[in-house]
Coordinates of C-alpha atoms and ligand atoms in Angstrom, one line a residue:
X1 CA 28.8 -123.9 -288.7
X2 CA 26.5 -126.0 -290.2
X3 CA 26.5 -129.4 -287.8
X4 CA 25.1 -133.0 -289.3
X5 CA 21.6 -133.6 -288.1
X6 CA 19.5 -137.1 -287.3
X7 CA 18.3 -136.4 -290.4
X8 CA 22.2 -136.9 -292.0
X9 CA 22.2 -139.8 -290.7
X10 CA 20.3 -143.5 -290.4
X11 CA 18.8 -144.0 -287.0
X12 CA 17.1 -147.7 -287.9
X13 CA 18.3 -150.2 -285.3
X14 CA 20.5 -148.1 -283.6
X15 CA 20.5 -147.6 -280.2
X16 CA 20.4 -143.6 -279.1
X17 CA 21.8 -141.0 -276.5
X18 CA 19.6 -138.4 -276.5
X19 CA 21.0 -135.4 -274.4
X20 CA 17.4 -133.3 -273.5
X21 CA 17.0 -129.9 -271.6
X22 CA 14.2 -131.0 -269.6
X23 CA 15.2 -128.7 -266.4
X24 CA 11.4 -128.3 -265.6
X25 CA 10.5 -127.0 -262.4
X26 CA 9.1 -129.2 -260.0
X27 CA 7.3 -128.5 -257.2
X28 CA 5.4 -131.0 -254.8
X29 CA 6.7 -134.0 -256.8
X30 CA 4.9 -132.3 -259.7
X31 CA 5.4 -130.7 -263.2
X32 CA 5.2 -127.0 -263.2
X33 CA 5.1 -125.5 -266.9
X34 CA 6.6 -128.9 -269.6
X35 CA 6.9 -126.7 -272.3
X36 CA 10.4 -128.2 -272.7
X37 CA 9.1 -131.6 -272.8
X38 CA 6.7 -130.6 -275.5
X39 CA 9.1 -129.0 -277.1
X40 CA 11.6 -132.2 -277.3
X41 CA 8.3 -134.4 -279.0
X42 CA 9.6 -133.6 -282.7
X43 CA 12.9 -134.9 -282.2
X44 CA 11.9 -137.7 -280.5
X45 CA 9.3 -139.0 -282.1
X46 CA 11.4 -138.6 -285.2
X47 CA 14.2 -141.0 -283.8
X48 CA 11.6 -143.5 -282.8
X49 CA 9.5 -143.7 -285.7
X50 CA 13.3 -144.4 -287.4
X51 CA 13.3 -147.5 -285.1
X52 CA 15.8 -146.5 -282.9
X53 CA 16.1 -147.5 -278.8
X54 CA 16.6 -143.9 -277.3
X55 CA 18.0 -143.0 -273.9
X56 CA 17.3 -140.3 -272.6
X57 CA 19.9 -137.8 -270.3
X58 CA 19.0 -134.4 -268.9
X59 CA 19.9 -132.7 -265.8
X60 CA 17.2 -130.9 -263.4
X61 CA 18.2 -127.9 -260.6
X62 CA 21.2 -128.5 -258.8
X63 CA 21.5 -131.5 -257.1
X64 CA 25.4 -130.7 -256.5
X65 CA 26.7 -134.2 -257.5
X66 CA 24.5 -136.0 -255.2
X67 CA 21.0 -137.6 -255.4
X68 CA 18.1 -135.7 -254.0
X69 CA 14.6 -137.1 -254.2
X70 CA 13.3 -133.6 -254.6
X71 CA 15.1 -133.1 -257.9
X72 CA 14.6 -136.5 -259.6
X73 CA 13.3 -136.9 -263.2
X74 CA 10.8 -139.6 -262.8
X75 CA 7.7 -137.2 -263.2
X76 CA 9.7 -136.6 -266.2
X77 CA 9.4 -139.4 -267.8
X78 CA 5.9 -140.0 -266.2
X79 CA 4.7 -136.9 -268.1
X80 CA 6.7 -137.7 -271.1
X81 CA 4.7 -141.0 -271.2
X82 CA 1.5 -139.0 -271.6
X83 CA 2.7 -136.5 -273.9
X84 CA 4.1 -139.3 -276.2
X85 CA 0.9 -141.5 -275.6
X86 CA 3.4 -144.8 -275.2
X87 CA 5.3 -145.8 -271.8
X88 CA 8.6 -144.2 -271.4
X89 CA 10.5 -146.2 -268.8
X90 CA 12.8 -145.1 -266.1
X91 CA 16.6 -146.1 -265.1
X92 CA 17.3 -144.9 -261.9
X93 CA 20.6 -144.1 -259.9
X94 CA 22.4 -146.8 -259.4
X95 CA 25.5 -149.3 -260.3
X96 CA 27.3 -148.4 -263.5
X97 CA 26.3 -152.4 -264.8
X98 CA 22.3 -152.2 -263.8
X99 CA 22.3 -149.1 -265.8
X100 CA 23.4 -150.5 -268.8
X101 CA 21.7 -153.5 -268.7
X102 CA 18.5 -151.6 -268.2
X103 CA 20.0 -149.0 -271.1
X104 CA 20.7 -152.1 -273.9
X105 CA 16.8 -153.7 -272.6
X106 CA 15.0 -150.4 -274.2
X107 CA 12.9 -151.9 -276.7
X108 CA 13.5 -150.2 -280.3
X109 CA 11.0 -147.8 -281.0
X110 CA 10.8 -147.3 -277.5
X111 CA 12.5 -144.7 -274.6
X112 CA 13.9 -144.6 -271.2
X113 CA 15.2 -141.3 -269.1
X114 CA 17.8 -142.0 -267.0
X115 CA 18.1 -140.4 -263.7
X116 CA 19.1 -136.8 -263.2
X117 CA 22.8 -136.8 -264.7
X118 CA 23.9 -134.2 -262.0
X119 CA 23.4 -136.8 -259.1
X120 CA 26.8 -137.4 -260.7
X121 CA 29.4 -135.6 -259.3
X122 CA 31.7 -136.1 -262.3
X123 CA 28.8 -134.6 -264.5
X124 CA 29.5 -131.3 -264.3
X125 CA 33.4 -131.9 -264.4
X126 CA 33.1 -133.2 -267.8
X127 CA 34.9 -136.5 -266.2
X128 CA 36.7 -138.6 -269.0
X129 CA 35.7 -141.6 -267.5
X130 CA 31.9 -140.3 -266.6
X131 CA 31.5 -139.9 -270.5
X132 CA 33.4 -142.8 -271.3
X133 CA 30.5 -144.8 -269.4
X134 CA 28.2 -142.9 -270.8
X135 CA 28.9 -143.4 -274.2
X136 CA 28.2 -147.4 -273.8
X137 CA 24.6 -146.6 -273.3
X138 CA 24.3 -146.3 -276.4
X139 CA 25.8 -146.4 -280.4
X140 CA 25.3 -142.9 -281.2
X141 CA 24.5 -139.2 -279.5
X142 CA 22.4 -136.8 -280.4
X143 CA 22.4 -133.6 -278.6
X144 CA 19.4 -131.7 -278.6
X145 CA 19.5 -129.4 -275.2
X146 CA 20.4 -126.2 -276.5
X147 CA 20.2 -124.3 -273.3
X148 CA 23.3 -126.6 -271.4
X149 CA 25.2 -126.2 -274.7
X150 CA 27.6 -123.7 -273.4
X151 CA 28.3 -126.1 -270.8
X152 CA 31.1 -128.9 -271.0
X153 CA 29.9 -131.6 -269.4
X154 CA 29.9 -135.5 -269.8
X155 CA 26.5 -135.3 -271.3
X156 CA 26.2 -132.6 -273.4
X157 CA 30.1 -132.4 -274.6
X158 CA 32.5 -135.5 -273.4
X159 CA 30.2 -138.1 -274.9
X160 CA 30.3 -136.8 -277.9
X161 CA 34.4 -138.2 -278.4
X162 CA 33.3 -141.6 -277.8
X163 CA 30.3 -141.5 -280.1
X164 CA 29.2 -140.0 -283.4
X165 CA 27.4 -137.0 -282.8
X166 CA 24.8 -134.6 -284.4
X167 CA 22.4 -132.1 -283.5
X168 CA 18.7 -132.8 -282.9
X169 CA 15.8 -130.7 -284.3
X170 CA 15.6 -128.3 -281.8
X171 CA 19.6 -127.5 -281.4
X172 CA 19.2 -127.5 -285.3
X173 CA 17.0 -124.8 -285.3
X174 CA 18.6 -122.2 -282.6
X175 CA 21.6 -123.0 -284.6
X176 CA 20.1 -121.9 -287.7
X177 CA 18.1 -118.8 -286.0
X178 CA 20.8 -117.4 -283.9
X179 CA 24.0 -118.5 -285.2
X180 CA 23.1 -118.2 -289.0
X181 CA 21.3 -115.7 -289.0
X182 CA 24.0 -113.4 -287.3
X183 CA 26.9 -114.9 -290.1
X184 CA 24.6 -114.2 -293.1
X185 CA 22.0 -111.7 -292.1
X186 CA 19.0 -110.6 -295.0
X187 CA 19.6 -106.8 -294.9
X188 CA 18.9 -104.4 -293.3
X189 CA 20.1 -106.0 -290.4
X190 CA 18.7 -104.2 -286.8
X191 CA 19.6 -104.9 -283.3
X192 CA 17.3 -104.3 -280.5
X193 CA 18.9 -104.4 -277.3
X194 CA 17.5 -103.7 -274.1
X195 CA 17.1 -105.4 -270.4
X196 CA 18.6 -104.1 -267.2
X197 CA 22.6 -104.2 -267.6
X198 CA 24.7 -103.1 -269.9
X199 CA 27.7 -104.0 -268.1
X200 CA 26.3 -108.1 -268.5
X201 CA 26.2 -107.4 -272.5
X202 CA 29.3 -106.0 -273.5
X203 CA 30.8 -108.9 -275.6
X204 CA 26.9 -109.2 -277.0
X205 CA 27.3 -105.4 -278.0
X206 CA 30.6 -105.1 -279.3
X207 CA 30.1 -108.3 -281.5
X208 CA 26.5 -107.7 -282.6
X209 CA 27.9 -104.1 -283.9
X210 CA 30.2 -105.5 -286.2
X211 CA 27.4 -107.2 -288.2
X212 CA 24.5 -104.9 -287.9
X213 CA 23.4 -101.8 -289.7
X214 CA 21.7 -100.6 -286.8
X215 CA 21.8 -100.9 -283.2
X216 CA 19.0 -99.8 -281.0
X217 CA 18.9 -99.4 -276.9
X218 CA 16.0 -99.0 -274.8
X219 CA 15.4 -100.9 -271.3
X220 CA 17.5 -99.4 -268.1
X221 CA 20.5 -100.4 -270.7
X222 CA 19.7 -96.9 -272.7
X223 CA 19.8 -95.4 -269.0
X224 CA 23.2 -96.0 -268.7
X225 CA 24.4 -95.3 -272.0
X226 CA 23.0 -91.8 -272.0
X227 CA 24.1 -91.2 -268.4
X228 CA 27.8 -91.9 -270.2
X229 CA 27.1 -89.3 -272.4
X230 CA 26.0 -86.9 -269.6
X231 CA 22.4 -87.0 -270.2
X232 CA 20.7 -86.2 -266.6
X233 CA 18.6 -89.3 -266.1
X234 CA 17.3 -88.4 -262.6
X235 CA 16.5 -91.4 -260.3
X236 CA 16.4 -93.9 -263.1
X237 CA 18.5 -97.7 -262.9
X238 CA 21.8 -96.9 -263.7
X239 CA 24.9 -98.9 -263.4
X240 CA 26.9 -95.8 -261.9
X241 CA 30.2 -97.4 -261.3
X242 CA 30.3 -98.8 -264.9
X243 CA 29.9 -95.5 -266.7
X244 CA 33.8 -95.2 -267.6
X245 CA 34.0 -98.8 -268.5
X246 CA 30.5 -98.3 -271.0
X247 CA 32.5 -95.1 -272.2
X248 CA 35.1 -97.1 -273.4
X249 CA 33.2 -99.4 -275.2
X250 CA 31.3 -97.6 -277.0
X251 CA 34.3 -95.6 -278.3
X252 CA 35.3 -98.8 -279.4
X253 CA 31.6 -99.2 -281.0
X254 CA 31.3 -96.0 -282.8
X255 CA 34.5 -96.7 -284.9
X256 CA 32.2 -99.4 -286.5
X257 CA 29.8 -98.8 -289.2
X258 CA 26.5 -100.1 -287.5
X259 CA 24.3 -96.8 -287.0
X260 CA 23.2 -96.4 -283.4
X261 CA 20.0 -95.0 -282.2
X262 CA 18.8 -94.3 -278.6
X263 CA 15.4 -93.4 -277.3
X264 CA 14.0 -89.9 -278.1
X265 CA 11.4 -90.2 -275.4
X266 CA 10.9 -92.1 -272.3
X267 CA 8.1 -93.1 -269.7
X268 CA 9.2 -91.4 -266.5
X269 CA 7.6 -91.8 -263.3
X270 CA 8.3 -90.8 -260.1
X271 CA 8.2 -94.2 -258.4
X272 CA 9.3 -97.6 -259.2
X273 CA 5.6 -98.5 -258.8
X274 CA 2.4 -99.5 -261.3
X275 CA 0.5 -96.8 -259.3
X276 CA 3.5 -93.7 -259.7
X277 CA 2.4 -90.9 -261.3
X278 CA 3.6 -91.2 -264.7
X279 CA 5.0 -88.7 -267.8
X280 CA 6.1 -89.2 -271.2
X281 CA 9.4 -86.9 -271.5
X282 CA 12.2 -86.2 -274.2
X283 CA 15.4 -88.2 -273.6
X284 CA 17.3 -85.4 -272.1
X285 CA 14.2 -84.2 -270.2
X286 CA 13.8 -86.9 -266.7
X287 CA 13.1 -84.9 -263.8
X288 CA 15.3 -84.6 -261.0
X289 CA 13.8 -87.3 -258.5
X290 CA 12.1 -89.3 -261.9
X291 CA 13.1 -92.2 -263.3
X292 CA 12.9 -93.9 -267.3
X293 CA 11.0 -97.0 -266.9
X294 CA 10.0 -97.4 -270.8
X295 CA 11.0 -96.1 -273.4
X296 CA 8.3 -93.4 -275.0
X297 CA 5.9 -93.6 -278.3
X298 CA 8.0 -91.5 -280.4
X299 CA 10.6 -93.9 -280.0
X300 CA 8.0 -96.8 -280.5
X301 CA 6.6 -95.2 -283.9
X302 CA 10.1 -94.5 -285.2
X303 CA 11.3 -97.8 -284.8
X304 CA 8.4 -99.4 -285.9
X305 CA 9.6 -97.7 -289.5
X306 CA 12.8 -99.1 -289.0
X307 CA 11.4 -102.6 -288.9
X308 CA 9.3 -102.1 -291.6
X309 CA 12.3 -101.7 -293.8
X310 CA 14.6 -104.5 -292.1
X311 CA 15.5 -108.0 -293.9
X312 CA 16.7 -109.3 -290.4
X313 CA 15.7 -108.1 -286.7
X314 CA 17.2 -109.4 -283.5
X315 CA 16.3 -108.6 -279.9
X316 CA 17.3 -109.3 -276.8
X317 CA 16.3 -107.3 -273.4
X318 CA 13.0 -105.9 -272.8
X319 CA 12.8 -102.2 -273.5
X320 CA 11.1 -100.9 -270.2
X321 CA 9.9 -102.8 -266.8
X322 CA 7.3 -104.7 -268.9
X323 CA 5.9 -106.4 -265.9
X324 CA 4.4 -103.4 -264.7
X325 CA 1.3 -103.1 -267.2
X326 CA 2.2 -99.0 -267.4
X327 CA 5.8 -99.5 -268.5
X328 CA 4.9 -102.4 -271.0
X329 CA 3.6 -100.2 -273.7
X330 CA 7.4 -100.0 -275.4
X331 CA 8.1 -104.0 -275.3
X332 CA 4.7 -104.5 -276.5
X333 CA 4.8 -101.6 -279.2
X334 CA 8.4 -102.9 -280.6
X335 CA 6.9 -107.2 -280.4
X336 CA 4.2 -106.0 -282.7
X337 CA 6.0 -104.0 -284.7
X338 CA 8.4 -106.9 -285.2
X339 CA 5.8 -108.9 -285.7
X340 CA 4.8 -107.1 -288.4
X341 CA 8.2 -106.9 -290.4
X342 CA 8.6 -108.9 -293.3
X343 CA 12.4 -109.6 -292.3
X344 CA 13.3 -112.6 -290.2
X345 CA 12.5 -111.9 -286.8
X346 CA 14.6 -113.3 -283.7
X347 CA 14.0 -113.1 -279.9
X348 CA 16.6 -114.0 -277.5
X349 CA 16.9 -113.9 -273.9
X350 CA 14.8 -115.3 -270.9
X351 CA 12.8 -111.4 -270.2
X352 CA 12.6 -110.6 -274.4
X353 CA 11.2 -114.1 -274.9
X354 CA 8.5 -113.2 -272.0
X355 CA 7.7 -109.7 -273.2
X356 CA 7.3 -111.1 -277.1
X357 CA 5.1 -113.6 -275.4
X358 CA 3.2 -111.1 -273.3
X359 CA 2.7 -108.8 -276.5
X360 CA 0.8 -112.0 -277.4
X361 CA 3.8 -112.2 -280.6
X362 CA 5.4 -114.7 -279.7
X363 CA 3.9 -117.4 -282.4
X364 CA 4.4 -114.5 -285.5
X365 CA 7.6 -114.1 -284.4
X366 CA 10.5 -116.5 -286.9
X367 CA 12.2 -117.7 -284.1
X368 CA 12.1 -117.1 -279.7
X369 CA 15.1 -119.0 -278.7
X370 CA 14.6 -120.7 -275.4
X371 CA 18.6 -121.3 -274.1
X372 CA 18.7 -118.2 -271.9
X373 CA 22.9 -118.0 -271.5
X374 CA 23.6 -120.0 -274.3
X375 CA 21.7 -118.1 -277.0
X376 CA 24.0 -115.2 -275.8
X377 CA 27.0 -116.8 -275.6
X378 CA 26.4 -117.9 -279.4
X379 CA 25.3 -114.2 -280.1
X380 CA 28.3 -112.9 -278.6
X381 CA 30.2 -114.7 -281.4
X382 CA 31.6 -117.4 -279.2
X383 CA 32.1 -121.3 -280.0
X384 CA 29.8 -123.4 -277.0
X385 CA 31.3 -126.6 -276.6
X386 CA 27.8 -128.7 -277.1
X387 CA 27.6 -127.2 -280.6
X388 CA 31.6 -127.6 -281.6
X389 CA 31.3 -131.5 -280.4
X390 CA 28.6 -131.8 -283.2
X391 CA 29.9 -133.2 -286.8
X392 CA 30.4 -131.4 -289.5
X393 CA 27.9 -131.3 -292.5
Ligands
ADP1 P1 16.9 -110.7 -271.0 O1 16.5 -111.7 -270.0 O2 15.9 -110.6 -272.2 O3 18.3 -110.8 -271.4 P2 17.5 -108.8 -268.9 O4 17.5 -109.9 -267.9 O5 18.8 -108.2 -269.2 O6 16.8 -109.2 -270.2 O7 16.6 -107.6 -268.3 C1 15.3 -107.7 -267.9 C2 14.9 -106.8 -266.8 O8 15.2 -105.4 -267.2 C3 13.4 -106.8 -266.6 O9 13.2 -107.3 -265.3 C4 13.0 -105.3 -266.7 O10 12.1 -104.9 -265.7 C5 14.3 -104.6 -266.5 N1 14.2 -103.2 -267.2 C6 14.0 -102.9 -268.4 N2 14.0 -101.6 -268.6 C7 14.1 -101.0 -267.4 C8 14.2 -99.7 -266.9 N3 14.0 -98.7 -267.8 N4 14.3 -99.5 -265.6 C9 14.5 -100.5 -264.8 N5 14.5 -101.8 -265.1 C10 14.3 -102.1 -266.5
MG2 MG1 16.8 -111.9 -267.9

């Protein structure tokens, strides 16, 4: 798995494709939250203090193979400009030629982002010849937007055949955290899972299982498991007409070794409100008319031991509503217990990240991966066409 980095290779004089995820959101011709353009500052600086020319590509919303004003990236590379503290120029839409005469003009040790690559219609249909054009921007790609990496398209996979390829310091390190990690886990190695749906984490389940040594639900997810197992769970979020297919999956899972654990206690309340009335109850103790919204302190303290013993912890799906302060207590419980663990210590997925973050963890923990469908699609064992396109080490 490991894939060459611009570190493997020499980046003086050359003139670079840089694939970025900077799908900020804009709003009023402005930048909401550009934590993704911070992000991207290591590996660019990097590649410009090598002397390279770098081009930048990322897509924004979904402009649906058109342009729209209201989803250009020139406040990107505006804001870029100030982050970087040097200009960052701007190629926008236009004819195939002008583009890459305005491409080969980039000063080395200088950027340009090119307009939004979705205001291409062949973008997102990986088009031979969309790639093809793409790849003369430049003498070599590197592909550092981890979160469109389970995507094939022109920029972030097709390219990569008409140019050398290799992975830029943030696809290097969700490689590292999430695909490594899972391949040669430090042991103990513990799985949290929680968030709403089971039924959306079935291949993420059945794979993680083969590699841990324990596997443990909480979120609406333990809901639906115990409601499987004919557990009375009262009004709590279940996925009713999934029980059977859940059933059958985890007959499939207990045939593996990985020990599972559910919830001994929950947070019941008897309205989906911060304001219900609220009870901590045993697992097979939600009142008719009650529903689970966190999972309880019993469950918090005995997991909290687990972690203290693990040499690897991964978790994805918050354990309980945690953006209701009452039902946060079991998110925020298992972040700082994680936080605390002397294994390496992973966080995937959009609501887990959030909740890690809320706990006010997030910077203790090793790693809070930032591709939401991506960094499960690489936890569910599968190959994402971004990463494959990389070179080998
Ligand atoms: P992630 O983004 O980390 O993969 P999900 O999107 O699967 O997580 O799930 C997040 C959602 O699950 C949150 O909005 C949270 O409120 C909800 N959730 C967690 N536990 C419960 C519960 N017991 N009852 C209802 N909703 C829950
Ligand atoms: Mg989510």
């Amino acid at each position: 798995m490991a894939k060459k980095t611009i570190r493997d290779i020499p980046l003086q004089g050359k003139r670079v494709v840089l694939r970025s995820e900077f799908n900020v959101p804009i709003k009023d011709g402005g930048i909401g939250d550009d934590i993704r353009i911070r992000a991207e500052l290591p590996t660019l600086r990097y590649i410009l203090d090598q002397g390279a020319a770098v081009l930048i590509l990322t897509h924004l919303g979904r402009p649906k193979g058109k342009p729209a004003p209201e989803m250009s990236v020139k406040p990107v590379a505006d804001r870029l400009a100030t982050l970087l503290g040097q200009p960052v120029g701007f190629i926008p839409y236009g004819a195939e030629e002008d583009i890459q005469a305005a491409a080969a003009a980039i000063p080395f040790g200088q950027a340009a982002l090119l307009e939004n690559t979705r205001f291409w219609a062949e973008e997102e249909k990986n088009d031979g010849e969309f790639s093809r054009f793409l790849s003369t921007l430049g003498d070599t790609y590197v592909n550092d937007a981890f979160g469109a990496a389970h995507r094939a398209h022109c920029s972030t996979e097709g390219i990569g055949h008409f140019l050398p390829a290799v992975a830029g310091f943030l696809m290097e390190k969700e490689i590292a955290a999430l695909g490594e990690t899972v391949e040669r886990p430090q042991r103990p190695f513990v799985v949290v899972m929680g968030g709403a749906k089971v039924s959306d984490k079935i291949a993420l389940i059945e794979n993680l299982a083969d590699k841990a040594d324990e596997m443990l639900f909480g979120g609406a997810m333990a809901n639906t498991l115990l409601a499987a197992d004919g557990y009375a769970m009262g009004d709590s979020k279940i996925e009713t007409d999934k029980l059977e297919l859940v059933r059958e999956m985890m007959a499939r899972v207990r045939q593996k070794k990985c020990r599972l654990v559910y919830p001994k206690d929950f947070v019941a309340a008897d309205e989906f409100s911060p304001d219900a009335n609220i009870r901590v109850v045993a697992a097979d103790q939600v009142p008719a008319g009650w529903m689970a919204l966190d999972i309880g302190p019993v469950t918090v303290s005995d997991w909290a031991e687990i972690f203290a013993g693990a040499g690897t912890i991964i978790w994805n799906g918050p354990l309980g509503v945690y953006e209701m302060a009452p039902f946060a207590g079991g998110s925020n419980g298992v972040a700082r217990a994680m936080a605390a663990s002397p294994g390496i210590t992973v966080v995937g997925g959009g609501d887990a990240v959030a909740a890690a973050r809320q706990a006010g963890c997030g910077e203790q923990m090793s790693h809070l991966s930032t591709g939401g469908g991506a960094s499960l699609e690489l936890l569910e064992g599968k190959k994402l066409p971004g990463i494959e396109i990389l070179r080998d080490k």
